[in-house]
mmCIF file of C-alpha atoms in Angstrom:
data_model
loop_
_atom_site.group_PDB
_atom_site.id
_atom_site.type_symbol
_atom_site.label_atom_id
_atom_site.label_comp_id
_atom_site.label_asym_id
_atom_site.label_seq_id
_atom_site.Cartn_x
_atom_site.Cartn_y
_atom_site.Cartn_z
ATOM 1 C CA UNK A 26 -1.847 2.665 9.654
ATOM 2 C CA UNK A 27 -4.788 2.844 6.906
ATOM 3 C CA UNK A 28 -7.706 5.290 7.650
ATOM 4 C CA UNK A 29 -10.439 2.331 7.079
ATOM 5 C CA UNK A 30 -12.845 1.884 9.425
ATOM 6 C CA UNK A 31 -14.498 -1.459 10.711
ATOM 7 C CA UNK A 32 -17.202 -1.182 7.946
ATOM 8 C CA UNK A 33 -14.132 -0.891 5.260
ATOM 9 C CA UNK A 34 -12.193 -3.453 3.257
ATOM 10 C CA UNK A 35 -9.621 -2.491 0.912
ATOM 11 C CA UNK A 36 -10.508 -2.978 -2.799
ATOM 12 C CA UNK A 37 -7.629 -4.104 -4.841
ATOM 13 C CA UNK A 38 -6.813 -2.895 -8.197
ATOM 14 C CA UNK A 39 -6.528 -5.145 -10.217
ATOM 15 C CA UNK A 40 -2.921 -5.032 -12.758
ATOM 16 C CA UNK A 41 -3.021 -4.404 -16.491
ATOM 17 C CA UNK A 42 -0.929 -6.497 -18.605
ATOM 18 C CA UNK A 43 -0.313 -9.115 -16.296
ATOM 19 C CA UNK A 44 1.560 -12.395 -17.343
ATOM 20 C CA UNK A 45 -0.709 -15.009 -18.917
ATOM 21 C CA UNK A 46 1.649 -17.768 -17.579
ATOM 22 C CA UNK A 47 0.968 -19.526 -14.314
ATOM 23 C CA UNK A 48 3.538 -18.149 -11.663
ATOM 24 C CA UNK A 49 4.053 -18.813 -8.061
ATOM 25 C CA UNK A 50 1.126 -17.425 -6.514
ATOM 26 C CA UNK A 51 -1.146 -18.546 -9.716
ATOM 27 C CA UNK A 52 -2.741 -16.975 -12.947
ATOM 28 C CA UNK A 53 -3.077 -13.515 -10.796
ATOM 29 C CA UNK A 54 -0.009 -11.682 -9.332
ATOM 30 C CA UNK A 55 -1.198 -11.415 -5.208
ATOM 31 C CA UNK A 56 -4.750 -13.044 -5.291
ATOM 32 C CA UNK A 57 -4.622 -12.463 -1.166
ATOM 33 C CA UNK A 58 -1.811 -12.439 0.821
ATOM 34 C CA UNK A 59 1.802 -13.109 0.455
ATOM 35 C CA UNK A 60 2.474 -16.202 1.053
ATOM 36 C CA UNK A 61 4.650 -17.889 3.217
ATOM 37 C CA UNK A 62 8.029 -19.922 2.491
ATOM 38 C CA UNK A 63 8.390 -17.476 -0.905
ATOM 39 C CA UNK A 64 11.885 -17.794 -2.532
ATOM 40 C CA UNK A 65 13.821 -15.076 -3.996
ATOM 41 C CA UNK A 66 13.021 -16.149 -7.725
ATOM 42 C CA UNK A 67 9.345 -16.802 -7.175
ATOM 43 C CA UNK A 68 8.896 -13.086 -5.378
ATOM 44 C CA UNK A 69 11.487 -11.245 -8.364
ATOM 45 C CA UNK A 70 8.514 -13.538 -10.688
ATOM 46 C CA UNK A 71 5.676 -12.131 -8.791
ATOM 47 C CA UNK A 72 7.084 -8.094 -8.419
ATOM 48 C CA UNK A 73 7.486 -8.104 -12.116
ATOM 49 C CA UNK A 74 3.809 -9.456 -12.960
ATOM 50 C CA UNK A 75 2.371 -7.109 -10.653
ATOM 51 C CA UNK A 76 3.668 -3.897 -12.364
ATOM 52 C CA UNK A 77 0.815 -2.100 -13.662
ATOM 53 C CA UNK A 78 2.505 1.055 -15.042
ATOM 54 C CA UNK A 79 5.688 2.121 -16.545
ATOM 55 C CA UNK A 80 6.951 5.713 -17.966
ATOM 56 C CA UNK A 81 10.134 6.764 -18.442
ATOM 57 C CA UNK A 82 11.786 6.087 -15.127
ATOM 58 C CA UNK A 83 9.086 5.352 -13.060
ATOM 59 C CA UNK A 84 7.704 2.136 -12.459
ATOM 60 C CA UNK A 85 4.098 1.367 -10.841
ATOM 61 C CA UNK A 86 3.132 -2.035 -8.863
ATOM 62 C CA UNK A 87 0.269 -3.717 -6.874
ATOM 63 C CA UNK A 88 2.565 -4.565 -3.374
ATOM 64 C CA UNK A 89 0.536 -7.161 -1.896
ATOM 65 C CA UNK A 90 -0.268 -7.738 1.623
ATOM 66 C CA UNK A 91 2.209 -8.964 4.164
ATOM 67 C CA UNK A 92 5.563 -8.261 1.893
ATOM 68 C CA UNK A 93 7.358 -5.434 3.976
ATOM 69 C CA UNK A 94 9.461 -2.649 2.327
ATOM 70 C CA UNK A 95 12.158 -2.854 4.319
ATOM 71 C CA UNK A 96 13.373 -5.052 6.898
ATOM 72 C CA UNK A 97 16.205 -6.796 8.987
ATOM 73 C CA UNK A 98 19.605 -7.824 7.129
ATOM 74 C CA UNK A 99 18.671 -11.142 5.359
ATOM 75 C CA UNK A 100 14.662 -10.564 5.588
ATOM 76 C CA UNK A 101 12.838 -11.165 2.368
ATOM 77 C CA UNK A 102 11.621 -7.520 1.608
ATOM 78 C CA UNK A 103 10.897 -5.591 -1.614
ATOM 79 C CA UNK A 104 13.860 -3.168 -1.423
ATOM 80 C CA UNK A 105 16.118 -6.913 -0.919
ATOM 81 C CA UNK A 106 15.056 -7.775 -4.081
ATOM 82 C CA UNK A 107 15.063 -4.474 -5.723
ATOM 83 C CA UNK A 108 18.388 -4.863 -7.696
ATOM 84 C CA UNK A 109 16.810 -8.285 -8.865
ATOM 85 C CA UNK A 110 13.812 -6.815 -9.450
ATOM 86 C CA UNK A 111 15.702 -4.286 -11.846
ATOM 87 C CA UNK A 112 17.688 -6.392 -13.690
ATOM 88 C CA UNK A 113 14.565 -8.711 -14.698
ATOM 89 C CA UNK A 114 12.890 -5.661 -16.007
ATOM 90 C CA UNK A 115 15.569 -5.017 -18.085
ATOM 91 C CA UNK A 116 16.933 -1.336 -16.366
ATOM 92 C CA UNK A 117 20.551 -2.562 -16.223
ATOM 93 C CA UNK A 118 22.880 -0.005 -13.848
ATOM 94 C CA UNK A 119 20.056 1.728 -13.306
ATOM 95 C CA UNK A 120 18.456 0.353 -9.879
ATOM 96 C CA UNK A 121 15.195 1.207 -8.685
ATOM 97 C CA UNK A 122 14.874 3.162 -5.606
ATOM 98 C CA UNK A 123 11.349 3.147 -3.862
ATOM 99 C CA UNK A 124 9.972 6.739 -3.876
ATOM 100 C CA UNK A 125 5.876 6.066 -2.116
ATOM 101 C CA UNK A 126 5.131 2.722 -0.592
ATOM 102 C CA UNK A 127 2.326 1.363 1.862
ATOM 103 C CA UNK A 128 2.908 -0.774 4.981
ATOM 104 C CA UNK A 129 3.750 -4.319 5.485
ATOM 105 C CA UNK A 130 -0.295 -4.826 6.508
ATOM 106 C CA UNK A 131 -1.356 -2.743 3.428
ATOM 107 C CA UNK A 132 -1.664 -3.967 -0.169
ATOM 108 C CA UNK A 133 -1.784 -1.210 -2.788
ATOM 109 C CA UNK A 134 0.766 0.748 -5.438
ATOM 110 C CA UNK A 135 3.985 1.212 -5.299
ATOM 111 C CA UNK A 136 6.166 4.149 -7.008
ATOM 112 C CA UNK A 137 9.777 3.310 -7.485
ATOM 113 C CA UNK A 138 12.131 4.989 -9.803
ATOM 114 C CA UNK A 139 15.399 4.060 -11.365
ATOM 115 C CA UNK A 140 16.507 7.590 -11.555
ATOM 116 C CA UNK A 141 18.108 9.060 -8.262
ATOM 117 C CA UNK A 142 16.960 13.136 -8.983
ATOM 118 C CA UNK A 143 13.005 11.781 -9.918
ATOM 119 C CA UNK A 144 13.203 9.840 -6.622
ATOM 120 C CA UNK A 145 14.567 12.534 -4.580
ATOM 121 C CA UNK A 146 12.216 15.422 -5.753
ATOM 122 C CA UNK A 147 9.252 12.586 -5.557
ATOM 123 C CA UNK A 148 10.254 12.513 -1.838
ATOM 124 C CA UNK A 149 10.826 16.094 -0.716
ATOM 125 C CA UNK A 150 7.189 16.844 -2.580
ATOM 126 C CA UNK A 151 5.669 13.608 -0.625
ATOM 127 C CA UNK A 152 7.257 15.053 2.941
ATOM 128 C CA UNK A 153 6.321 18.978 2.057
ATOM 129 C CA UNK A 154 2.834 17.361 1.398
ATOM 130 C CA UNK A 155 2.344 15.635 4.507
ATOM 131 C CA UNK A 156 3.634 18.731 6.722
ATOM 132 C CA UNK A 157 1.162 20.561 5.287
ATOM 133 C CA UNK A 158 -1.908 18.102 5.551
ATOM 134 C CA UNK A 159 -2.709 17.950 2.249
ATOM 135 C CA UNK A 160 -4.000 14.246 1.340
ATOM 136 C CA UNK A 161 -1.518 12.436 -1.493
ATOM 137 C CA UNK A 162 -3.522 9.219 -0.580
ATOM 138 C CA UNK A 163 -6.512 8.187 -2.411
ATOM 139 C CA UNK A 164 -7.796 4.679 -1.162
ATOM 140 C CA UNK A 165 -10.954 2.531 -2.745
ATOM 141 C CA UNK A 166 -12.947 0.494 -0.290
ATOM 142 C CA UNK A 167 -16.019 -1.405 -0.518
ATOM 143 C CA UNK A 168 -18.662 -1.736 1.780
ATOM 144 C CA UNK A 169 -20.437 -3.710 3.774
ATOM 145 C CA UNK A 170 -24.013 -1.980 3.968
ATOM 146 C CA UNK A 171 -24.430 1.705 2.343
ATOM 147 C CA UNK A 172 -23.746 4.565 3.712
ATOM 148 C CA UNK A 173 -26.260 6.303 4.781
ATOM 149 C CA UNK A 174 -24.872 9.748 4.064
ATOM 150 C CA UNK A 175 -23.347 9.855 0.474
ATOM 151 C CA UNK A 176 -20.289 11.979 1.798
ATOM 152 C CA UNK A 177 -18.297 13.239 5.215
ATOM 153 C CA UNK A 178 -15.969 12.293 7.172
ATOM 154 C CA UNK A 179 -14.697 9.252 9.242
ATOM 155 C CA UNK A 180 -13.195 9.606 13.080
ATOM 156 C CA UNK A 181 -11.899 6.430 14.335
ATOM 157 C CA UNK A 182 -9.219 4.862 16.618
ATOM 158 C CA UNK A 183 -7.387 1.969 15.584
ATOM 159 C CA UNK A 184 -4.304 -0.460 16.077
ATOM 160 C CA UNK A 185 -2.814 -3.402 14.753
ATOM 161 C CA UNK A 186 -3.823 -6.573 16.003
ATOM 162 C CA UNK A 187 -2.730 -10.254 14.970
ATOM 163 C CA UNK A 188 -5.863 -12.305 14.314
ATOM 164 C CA UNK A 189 -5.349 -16.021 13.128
ATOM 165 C CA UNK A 190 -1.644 -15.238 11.964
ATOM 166 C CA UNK A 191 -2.530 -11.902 10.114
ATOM 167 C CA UNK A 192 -1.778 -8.241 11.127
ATOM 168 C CA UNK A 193 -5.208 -6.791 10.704
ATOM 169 C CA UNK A 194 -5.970 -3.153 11.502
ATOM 170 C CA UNK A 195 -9.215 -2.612 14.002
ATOM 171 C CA UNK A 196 -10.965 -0.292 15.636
ATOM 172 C CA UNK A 197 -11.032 0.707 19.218
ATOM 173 C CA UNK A 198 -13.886 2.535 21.010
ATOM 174 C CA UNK A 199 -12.974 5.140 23.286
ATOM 175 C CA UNK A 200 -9.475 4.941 23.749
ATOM 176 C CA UNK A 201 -7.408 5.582 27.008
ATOM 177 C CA UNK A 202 -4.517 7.946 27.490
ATOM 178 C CA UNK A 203 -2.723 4.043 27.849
ATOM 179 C CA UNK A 204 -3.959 3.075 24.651
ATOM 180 C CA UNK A 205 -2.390 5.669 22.578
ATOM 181 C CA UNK A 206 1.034 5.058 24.282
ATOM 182 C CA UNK A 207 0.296 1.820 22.983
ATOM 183 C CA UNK A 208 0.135 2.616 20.041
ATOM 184 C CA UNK A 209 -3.314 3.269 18.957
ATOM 185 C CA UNK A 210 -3.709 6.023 16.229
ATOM 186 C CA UNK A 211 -6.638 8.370 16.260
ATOM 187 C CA UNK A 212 -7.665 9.020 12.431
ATOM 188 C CA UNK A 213 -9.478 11.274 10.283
ATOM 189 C CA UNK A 214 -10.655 10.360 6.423
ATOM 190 C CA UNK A 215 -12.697 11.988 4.276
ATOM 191 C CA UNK A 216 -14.913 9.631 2.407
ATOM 192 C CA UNK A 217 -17.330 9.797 -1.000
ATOM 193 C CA UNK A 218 -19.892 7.148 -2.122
ATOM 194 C CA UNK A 219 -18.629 6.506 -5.548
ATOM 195 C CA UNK A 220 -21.475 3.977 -6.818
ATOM 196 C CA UNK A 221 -24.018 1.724 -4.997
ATOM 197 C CA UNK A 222 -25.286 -2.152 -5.845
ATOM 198 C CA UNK A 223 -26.714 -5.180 -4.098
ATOM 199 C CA UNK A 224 -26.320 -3.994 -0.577
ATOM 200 C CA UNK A 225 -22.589 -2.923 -0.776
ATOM 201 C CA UNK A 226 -20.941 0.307 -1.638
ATOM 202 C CA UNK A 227 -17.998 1.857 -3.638
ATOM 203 C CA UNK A 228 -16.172 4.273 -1.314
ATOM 204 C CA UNK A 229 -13.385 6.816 -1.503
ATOM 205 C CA UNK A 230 -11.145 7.912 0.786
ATOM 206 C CA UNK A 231 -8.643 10.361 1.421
ATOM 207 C CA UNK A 232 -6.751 9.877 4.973
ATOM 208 C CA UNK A 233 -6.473 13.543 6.360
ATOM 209 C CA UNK A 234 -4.093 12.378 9.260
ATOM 210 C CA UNK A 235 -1.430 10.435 9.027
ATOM 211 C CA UNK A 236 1.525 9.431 6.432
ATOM 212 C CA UNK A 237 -1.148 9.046 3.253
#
């Protein structure tokens, strides 16, 4: 679950190098969320225009809201259509394994690697890091409204909750002990007003609790 609170949206990066050609979800890979019905082909089409970084056997992409990672035999998820995913980028016998990715209700990068020893050290260094509570994460949000300090830190409580067919993540105000066995998550980010323009803010955040 993100560390955003209700006065955060998520900023999405935007791809480099992205095909010119008009694809299944249009001239931009993931304008909003994933849509429905998506075949195979048209998701393959979609991963591959979304990559925004490549070196040596990593491989960088913009996962867009609502695809999950992994899933139930014969769900559409990215690591179903990894091996598809690797042939169209041209990585032969080498299939890509997925070393960092957010949730099914996040958008945001994705690390994968097509070499088994990068992924695996990628991993233990991702797990040591989150034992010890030291932030990997880095998330850009902007705001509605400025903050009125520049910098601090954000305590909130917050759960999933489908709204209008979409898992969105809200807050909840003083939770109860039966809230948190139902799941709500009580969250700590630290957060820095990057830059400031017609009422809205650039924000960073680092979740300090948490698996970012």
């Amino acid at each position: 679950m993100g560390p955003v609170g209700p006065e955060f949206s998520r900023h999405q990066r935007q791809p480099r190098g992205s095909s010119q050609r008009s694809g299944p979800l249009g001239d931009q890979p993931f304008p909003g969320l994933l849509p429905k019905n998506l075949s195979r082909e048209e998701l393959v089409d979609a991963l591959r225009a979304a990559v925004v970084d490549r070196k040596g056997p990593l491989v960088t992409l913009n996962k867009p809201q609502g695809l999950p990672v992994t899933g139930k035999p014969g769900e559409l998820t990215l690591f179903s259509v990894l091996p598809e995913l690797s042939q169209s980028l041209g990585l032969r016998e080498q299939e890509l394994q997925v070393v960092r990715a957010s949730g099914k209700e996040s958008s945001g990068l994705v690390l994968l690697s097509s070499c088994p020893q990068t992924a695996s050290r990628l991993q233990k260094y991702f797990i040591h890091a989150r034992r010890a509570q030291r932030p990997t994460a880095i998330y850009c949000a902007v705001t509605d409204g400025i903050p009125a300090a520049s910098e601090g830190k954000i305590q909130a409580a917050l759960k999933l909750e489908h709204i209008d067919g979409v898992n969105l993540t809200v807050p909840v105000k003083a939770p109860s002990r039966k809230d948190i066995l139902e799941g709500v998550k009580k969250t700590l980010s630290h957060f820095r007003v990057v830059a400031t323009g017609s009422g809205c803010a650039l924000v960073q955040l680092q979740p300090l609790t948490g698996p970012g």
